[in-house]
PDB file of C-alpha atoms and ligand atoms in Angstrom:
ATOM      1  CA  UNK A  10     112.640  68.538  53.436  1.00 42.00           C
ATOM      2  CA  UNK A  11     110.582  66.219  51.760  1.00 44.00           C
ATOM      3  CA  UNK A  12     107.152  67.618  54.429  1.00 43.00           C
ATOM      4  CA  UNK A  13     107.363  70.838  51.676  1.00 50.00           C
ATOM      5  CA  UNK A  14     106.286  68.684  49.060  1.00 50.00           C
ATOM      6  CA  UNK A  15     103.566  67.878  50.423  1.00 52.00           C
ATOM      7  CA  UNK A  16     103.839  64.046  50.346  1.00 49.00           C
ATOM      8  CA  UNK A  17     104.891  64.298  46.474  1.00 56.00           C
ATOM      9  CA  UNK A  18     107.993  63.308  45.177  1.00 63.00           C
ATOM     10  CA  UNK A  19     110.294  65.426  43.949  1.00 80.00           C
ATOM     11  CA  UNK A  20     110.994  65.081  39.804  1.00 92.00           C
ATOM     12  CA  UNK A  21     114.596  64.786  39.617  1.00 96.00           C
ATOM     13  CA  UNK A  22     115.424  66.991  36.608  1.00 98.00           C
ATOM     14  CA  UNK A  23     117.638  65.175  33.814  1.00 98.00           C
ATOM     15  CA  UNK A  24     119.093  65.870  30.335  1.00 98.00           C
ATOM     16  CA  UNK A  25     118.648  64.291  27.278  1.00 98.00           C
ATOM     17  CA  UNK A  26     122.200  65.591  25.148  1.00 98.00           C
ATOM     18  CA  UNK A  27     121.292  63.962  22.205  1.00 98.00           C
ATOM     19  CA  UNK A  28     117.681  63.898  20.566  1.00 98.00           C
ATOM     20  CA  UNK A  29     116.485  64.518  16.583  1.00 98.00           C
ATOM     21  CA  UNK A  30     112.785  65.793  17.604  1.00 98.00           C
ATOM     22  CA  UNK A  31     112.952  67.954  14.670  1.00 98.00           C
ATOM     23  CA  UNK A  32     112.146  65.238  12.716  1.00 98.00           C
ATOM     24  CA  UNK A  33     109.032  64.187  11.178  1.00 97.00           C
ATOM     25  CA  UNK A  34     108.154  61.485  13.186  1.00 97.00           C
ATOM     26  CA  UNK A  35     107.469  64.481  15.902  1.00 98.00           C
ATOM     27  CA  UNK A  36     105.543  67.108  13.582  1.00 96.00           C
ATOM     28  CA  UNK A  37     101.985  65.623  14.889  1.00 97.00           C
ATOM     29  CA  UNK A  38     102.601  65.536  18.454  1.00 97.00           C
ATOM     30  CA  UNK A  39     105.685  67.745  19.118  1.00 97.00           C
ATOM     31  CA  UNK A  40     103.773  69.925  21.942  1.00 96.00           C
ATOM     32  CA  UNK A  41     102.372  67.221  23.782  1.00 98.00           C
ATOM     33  CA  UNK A  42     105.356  64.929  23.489  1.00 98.00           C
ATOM     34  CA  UNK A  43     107.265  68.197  25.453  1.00 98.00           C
ATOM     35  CA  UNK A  44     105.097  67.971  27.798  1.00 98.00           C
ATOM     36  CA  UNK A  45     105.653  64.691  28.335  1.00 98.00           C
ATOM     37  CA  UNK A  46     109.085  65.309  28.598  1.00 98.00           C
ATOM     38  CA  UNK A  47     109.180  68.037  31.276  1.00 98.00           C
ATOM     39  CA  UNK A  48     106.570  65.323  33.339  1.00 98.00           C
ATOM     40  CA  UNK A  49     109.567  62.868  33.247  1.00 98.00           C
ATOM     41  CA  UNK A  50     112.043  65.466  34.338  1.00 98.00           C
ATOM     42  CA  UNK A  51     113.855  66.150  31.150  1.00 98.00           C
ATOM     43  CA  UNK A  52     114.889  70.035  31.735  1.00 98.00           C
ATOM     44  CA  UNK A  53     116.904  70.467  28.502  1.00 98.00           C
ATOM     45  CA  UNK A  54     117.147  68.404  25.172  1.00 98.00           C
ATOM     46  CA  UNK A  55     120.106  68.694  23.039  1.00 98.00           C
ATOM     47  CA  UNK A  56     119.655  68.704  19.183  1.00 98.00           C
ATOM     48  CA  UNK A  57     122.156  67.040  16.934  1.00 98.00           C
ATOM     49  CA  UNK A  58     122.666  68.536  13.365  1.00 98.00           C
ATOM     50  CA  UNK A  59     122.269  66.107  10.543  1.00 98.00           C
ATOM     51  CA  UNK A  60     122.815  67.890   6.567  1.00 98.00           C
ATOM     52  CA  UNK A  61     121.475  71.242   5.188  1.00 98.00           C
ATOM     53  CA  UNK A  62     117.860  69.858   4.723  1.00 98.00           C
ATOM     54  CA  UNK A  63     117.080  69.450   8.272  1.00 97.00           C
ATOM     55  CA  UNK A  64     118.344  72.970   8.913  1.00 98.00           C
ATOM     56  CA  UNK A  65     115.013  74.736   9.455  1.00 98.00           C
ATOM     57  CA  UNK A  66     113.059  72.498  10.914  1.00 98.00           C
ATOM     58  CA  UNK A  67     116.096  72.235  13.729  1.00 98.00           C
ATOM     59  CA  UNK A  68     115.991  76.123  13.984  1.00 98.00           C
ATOM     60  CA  UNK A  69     112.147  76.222  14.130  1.00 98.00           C
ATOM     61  CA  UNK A  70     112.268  73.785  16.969  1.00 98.00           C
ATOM     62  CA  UNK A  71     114.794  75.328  19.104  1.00 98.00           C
ATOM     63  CA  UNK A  72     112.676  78.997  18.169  1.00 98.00           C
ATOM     64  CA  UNK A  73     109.473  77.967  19.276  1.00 97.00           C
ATOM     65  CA  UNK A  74     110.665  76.188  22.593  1.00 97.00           C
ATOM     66  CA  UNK A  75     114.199  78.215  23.751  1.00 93.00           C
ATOM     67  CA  UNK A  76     114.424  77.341  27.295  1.00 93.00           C
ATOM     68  CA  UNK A  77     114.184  73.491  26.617  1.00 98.00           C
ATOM     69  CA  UNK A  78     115.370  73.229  23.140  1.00 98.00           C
ATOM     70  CA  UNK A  79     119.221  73.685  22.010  1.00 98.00           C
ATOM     71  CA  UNK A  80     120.505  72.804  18.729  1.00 98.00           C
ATOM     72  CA  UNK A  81     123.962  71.854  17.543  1.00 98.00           C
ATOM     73  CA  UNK A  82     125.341  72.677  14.179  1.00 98.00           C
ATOM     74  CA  UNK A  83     126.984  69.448  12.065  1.00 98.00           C
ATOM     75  CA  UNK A  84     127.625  67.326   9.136  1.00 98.00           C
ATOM     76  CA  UNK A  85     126.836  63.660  10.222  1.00 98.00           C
ATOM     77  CA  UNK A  86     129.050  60.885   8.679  1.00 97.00           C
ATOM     78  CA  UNK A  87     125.760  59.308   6.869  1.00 96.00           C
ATOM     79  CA  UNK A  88     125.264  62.190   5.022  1.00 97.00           C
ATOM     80  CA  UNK A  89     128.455  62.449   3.825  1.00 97.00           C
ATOM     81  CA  UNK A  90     128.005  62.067  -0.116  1.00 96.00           C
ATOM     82  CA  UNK A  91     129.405  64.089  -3.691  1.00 96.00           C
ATOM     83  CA  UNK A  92     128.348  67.282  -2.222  1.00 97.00           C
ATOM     84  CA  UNK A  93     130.105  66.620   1.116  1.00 98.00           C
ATOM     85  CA  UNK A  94     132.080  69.903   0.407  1.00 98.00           C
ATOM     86  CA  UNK A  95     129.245  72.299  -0.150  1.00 98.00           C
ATOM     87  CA  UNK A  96     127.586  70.315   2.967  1.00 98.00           C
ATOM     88  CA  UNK A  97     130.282  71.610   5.241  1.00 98.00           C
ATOM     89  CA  UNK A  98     130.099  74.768   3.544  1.00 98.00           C
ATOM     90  CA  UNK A  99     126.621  75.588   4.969  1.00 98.00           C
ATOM     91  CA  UNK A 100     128.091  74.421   8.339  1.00 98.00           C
ATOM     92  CA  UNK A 101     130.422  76.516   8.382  1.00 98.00           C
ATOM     93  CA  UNK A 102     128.734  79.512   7.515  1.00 98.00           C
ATOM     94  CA  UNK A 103     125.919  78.623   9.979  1.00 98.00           C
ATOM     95  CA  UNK A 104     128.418  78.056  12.616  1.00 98.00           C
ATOM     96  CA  UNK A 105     129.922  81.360  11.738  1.00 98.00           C
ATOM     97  CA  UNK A 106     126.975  83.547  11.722  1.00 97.00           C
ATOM     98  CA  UNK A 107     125.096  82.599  15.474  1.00 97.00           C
ATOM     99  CA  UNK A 108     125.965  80.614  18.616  1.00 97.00           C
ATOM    100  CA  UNK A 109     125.671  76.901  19.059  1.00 98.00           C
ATOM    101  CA  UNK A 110     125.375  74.273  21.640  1.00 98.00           C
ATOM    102  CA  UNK A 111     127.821  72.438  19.768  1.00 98.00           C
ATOM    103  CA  UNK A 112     129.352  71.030  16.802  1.00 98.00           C
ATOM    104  CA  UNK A 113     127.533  67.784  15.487  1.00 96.00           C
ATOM    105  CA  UNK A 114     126.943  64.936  14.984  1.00 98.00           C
ATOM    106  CA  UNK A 115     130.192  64.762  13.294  1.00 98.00           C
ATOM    107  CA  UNK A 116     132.135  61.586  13.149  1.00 98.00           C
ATOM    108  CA  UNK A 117     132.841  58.139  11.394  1.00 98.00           C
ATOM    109  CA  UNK A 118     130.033  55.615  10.539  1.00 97.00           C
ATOM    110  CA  UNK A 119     131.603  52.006   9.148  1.00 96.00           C
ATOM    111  CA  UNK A 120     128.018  50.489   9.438  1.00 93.00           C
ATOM    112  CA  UNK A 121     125.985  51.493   6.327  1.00 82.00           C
ATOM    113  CA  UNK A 122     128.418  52.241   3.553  1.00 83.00           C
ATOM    114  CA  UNK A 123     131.781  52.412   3.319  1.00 87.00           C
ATOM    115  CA  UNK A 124     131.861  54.174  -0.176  1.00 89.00           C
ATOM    116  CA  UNK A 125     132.663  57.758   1.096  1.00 92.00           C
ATOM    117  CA  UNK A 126     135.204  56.839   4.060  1.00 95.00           C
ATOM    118  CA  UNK A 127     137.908  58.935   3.243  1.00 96.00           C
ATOM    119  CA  UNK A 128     135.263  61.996   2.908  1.00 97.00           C
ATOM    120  CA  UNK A 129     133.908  60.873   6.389  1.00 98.00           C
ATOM    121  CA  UNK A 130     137.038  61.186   8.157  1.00 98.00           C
ATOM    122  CA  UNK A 131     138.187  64.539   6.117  1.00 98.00           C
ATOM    123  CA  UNK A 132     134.618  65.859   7.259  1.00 98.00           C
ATOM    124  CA  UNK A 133     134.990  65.068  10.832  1.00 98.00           C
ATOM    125  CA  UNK A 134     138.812  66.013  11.372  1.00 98.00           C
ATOM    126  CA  UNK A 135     137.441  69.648   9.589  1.00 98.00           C
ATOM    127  CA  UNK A 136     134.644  69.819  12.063  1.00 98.00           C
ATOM    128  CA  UNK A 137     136.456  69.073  14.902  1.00 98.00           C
ATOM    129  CA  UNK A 138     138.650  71.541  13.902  1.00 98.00           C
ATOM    130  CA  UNK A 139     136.018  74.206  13.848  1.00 98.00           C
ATOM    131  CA  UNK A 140     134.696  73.085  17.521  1.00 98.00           C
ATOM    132  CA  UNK A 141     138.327  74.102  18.646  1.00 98.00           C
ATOM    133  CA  UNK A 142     138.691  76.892  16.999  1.00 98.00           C
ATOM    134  CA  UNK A 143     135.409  78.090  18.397  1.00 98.00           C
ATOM    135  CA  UNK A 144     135.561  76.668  21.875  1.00 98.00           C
ATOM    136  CA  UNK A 145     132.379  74.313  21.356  1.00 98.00           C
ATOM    137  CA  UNK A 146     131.910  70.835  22.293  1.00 98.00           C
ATOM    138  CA  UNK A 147     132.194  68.259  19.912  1.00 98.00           C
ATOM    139  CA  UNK A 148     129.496  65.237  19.792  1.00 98.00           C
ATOM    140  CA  UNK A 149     130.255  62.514  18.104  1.00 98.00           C
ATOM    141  CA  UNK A 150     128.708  59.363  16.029  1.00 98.00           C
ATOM    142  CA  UNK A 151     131.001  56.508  15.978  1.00 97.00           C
ATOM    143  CA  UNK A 152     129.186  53.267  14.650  1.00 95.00           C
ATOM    144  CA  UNK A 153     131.476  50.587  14.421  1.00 95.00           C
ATOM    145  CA  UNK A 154     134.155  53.208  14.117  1.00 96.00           C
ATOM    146  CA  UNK A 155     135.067  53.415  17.744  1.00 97.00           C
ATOM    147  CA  UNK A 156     139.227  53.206  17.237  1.00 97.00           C
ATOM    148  CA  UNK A 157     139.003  55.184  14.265  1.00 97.00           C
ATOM    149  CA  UNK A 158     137.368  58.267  15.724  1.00 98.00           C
ATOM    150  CA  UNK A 159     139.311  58.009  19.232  1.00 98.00           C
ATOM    151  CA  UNK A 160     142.672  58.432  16.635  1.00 98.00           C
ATOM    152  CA  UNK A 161     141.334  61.497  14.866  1.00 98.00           C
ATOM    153  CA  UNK A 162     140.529  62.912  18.419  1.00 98.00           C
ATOM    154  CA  UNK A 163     144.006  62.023  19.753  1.00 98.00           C
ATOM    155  CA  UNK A 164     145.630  63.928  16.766  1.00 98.00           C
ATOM    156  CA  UNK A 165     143.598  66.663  17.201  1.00 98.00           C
ATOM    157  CA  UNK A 166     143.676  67.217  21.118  1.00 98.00           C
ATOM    158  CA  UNK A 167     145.746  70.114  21.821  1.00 97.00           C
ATOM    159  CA  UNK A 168     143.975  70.648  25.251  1.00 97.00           C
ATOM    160  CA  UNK A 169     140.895  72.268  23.874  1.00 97.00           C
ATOM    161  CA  UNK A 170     138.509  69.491  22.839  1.00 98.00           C
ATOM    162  CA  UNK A 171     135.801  68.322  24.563  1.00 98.00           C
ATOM    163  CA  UNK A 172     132.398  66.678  23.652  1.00 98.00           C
ATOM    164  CA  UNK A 173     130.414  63.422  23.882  1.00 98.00           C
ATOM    165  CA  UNK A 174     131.160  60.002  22.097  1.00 98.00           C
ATOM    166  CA  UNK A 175     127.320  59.690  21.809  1.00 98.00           C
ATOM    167  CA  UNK A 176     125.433  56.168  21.435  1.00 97.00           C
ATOM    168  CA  UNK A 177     129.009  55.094  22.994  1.00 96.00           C
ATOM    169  CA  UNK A 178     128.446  50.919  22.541  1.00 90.00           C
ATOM    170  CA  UNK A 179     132.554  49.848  22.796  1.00 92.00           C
ATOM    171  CA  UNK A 180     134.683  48.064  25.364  1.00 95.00           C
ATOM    172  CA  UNK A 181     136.003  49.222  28.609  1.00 96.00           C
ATOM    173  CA  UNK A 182     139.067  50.181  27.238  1.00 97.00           C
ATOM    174  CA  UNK A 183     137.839  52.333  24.338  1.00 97.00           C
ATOM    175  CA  UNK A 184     135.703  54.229  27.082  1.00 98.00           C
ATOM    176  CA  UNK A 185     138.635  54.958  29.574  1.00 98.00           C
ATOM    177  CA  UNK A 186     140.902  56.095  26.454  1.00 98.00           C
ATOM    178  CA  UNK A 187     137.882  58.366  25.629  1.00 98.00           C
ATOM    179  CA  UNK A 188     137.595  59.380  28.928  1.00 98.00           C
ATOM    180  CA  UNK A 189     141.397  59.924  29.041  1.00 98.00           C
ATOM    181  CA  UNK A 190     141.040  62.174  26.088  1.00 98.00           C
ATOM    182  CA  UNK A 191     139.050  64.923  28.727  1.00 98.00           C
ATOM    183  CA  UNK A 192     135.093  63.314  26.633  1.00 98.00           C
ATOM    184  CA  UNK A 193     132.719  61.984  27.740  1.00 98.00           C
ATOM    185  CA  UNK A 194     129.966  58.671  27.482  1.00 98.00           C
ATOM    186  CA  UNK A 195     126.972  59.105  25.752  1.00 98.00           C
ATOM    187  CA  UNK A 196     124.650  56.498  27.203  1.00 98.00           C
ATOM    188  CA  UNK A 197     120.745  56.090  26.049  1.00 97.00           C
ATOM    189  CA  UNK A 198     118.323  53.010  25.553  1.00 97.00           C
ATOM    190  CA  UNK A 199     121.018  50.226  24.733  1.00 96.00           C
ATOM    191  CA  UNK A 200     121.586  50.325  28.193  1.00 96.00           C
ATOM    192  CA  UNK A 201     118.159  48.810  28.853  1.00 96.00           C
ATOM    193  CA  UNK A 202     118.849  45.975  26.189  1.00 95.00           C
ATOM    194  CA  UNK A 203     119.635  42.982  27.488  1.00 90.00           C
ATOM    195  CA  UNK A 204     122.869  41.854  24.926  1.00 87.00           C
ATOM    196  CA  UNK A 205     123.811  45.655  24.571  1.00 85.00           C
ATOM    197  CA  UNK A 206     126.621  44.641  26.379  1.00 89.00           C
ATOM    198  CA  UNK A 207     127.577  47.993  28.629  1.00 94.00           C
ATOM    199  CA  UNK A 208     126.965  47.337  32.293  1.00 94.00           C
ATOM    200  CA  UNK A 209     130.076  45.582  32.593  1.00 94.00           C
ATOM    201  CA  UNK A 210     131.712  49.293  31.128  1.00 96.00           C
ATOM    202  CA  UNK A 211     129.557  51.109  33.239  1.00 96.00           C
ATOM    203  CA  UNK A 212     131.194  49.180  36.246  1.00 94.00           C
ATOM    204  CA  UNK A 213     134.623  49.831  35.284  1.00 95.00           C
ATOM    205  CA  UNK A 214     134.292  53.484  34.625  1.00 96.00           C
ATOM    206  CA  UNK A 215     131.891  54.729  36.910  1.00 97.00           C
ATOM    207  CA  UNK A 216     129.278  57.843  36.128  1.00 98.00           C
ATOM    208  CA  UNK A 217     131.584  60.682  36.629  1.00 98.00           C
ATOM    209  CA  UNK A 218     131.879  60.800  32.525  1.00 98.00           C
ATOM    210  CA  UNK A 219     128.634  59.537  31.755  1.00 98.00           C
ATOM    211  CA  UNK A 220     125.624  61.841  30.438  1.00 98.00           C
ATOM    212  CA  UNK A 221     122.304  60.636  29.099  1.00 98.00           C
ATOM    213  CA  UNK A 222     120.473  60.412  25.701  1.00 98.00           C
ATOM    214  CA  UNK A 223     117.733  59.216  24.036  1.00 98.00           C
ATOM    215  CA  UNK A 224     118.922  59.410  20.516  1.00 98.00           C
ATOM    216  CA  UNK A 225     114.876  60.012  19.865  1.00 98.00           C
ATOM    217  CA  UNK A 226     113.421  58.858  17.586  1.00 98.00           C
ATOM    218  CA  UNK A 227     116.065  56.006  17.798  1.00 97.00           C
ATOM    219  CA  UNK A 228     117.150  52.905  19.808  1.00 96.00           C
ATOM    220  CA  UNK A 229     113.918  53.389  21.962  1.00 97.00           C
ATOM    221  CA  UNK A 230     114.603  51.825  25.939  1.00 96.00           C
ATOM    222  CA  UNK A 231     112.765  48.444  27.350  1.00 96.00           C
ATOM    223  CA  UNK A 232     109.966  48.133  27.568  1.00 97.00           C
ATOM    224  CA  UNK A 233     108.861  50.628  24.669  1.00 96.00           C
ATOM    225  CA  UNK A 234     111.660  48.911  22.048  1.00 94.00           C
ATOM    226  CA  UNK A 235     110.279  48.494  18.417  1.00 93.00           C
ATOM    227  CA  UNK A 236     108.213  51.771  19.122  1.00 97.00           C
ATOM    228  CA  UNK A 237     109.228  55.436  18.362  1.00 98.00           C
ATOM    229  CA  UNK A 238     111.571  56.696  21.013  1.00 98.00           C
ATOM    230  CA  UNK A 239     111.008  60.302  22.530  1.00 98.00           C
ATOM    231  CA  UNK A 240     112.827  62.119  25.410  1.00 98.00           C
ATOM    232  CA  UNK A 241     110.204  61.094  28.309  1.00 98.00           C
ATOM    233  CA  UNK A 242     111.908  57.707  27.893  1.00 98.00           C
ATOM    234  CA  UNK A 243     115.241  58.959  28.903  1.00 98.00           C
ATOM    235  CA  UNK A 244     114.132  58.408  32.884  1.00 98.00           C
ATOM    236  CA  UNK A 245     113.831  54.755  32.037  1.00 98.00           C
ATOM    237  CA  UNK A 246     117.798  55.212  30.849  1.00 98.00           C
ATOM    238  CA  UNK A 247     118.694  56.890  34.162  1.00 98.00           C
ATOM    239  CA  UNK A 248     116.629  54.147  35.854  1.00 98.00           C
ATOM    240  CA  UNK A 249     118.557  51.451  34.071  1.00 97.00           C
ATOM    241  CA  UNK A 250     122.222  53.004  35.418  1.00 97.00           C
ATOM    242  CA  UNK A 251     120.717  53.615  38.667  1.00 98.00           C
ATOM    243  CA  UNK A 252     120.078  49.804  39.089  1.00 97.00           C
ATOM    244  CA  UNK A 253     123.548  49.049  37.495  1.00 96.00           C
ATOM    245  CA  UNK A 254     125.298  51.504  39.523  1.00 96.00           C
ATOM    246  CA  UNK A 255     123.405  50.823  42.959  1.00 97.00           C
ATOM    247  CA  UNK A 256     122.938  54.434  43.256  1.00 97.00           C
ATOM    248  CA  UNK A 257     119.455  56.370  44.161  1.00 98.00           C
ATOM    249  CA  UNK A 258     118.041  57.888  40.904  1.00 98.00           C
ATOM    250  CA  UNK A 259     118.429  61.231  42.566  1.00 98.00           C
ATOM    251  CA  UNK A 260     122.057  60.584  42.492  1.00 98.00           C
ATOM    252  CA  UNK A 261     122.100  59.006  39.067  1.00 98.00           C
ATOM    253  CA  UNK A 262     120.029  62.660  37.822  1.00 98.00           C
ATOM    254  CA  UNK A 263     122.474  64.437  39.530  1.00 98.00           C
ATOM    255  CA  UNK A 264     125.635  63.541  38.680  1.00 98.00           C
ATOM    256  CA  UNK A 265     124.590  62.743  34.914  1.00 98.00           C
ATOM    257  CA  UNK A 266     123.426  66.736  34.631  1.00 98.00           C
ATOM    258  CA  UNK A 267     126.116  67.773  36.420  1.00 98.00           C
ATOM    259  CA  UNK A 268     128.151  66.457  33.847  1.00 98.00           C
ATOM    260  CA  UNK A 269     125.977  67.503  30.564  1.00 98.00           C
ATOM    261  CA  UNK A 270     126.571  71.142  32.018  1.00 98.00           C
ATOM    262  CA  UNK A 271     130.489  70.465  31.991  1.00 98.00           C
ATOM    263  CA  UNK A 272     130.244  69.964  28.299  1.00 98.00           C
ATOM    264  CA  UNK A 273     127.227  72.218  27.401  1.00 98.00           C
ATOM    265  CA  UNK A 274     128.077  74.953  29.868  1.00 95.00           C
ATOM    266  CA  UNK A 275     124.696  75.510  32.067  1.00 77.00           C
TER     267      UNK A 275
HETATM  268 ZN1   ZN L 308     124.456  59.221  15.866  1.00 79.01          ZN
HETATM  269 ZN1   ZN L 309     121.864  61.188  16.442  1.00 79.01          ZN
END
């Protein structure tokens, strides 16, 4: 087979579920960072929802580039302030009025303030709400919130949840409840870090729940760390579990696609 590609490798194809290249630290390069992005393999990059003033530019993106470009629809956690109310408003009418990928990133974030908690977790149990109501996927943010989000999920699984615990960074037992729960693992550049602690989870659950992410322009992989992350970096992610998994990259692209299209549909 490989005598048709005339002695070039075949780009194993990969998706990146969770990326904010809507952002302004992509408006000067956006077209050539794409490129760089199918190069690498990335087929599909999945946009996470943030509050109401990233709304266009996450529309615009997904507009001007529809094959490769989905967005999701969501309150995140950080944003959750005084307004939180008329916040989910807009997401709900958004969600309401076209399709989505998905609903988020919804969740709980314990990390930066804890002023609005109770907000945070009415926000999220609403939203996941919605995602059930509406037969989407739910992708969640869950800094240092882990337990907290895997209870609201368990209350609110009556068979027809399903999402991503994105920029998932717990134990091995947090990740089989999750997985127990019919989610998945979002994995991205903390796998490449060398105290972010989740090859030993990795082990224990295996890749059949695992899909990958960038979380661009965040938590950029080794050897790019401290610089902005994009999704052409998410092959050094794949390369990462391919070495921790002692499986051929093909494999690891594979398999980790295979299982962003179980959540996403194709
Ligand atoms: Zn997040
Ligand atoms: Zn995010």
């Amino acid at each position: 087979m490989m005598a048709h590609l005339c002695g070039m490798e075949a780009v194993s194809h990969i998706i990146d579920t969770h990326a904010h290249i809507y952002l302004d630290e992509f408006k000067s390069d956006l077209s050539s960072m794409l490129d760089r992005a199918r190069d690498a393999g990335v087929e599909r990059i999945y946009m996470p929802g943030i509050a109401s003033a990233d709304i266009p530019d996450l529309l615009q993106t997904e507009a001007m580039h529809p094959g490769l470009c989905r967005a999701m629809m969501g309150l995140h956690p950080c944003y959750v302030g005084e307004d939180y109310k008329a916040e989910l408003d807009i997401v709900a009418d958004w969600l309401s009025k076209r399709p989505f990928a998905a609903v988020g990133e919804v969740g709980l974030d314990f990390h930066w303030d804890l002023t609005h908690v109770e907000a945070q977790r009415e926000a999220f149990s609403k939203q996941v709400g919605w995602a059930a109501d509406l037969g989407l996927p739910v992708v969640i943010h869950s800094r240092k919130s882990t337990d907290a989000c895997i209870d609201i999920i368990r209350g609110q699984q009556d068979g027809r949840l399903k999402g991503i615990f994105h920029c998932f960074s717990g134990t091995a037992d947090e990740a089989r409840e999750i997985i127990d729960l019919g989610f998945y693992l979002g994995i991205g550049g903390v796998l490449t870090y060398k105290n972010g602690g989740l090859a030993p989870v990795i082990e224990a659950v295996g890749l059949d729940r695992l899909v990958l992410e960038t979380d661009a322009p965040y938590l950029t992989p080794v050897p790019f760390r401290g610089k902005r992350n994009e999704p052409a970096h998410l092959k050094l992610v794949a390369q990462r579990l391919s070495d921790i998994a002692g499986l051929p990259y093909a494999e690891v692209a594979a398999i980790t696609t295979r299982n962003a299209q179980a959540v996403f549909g194709a």
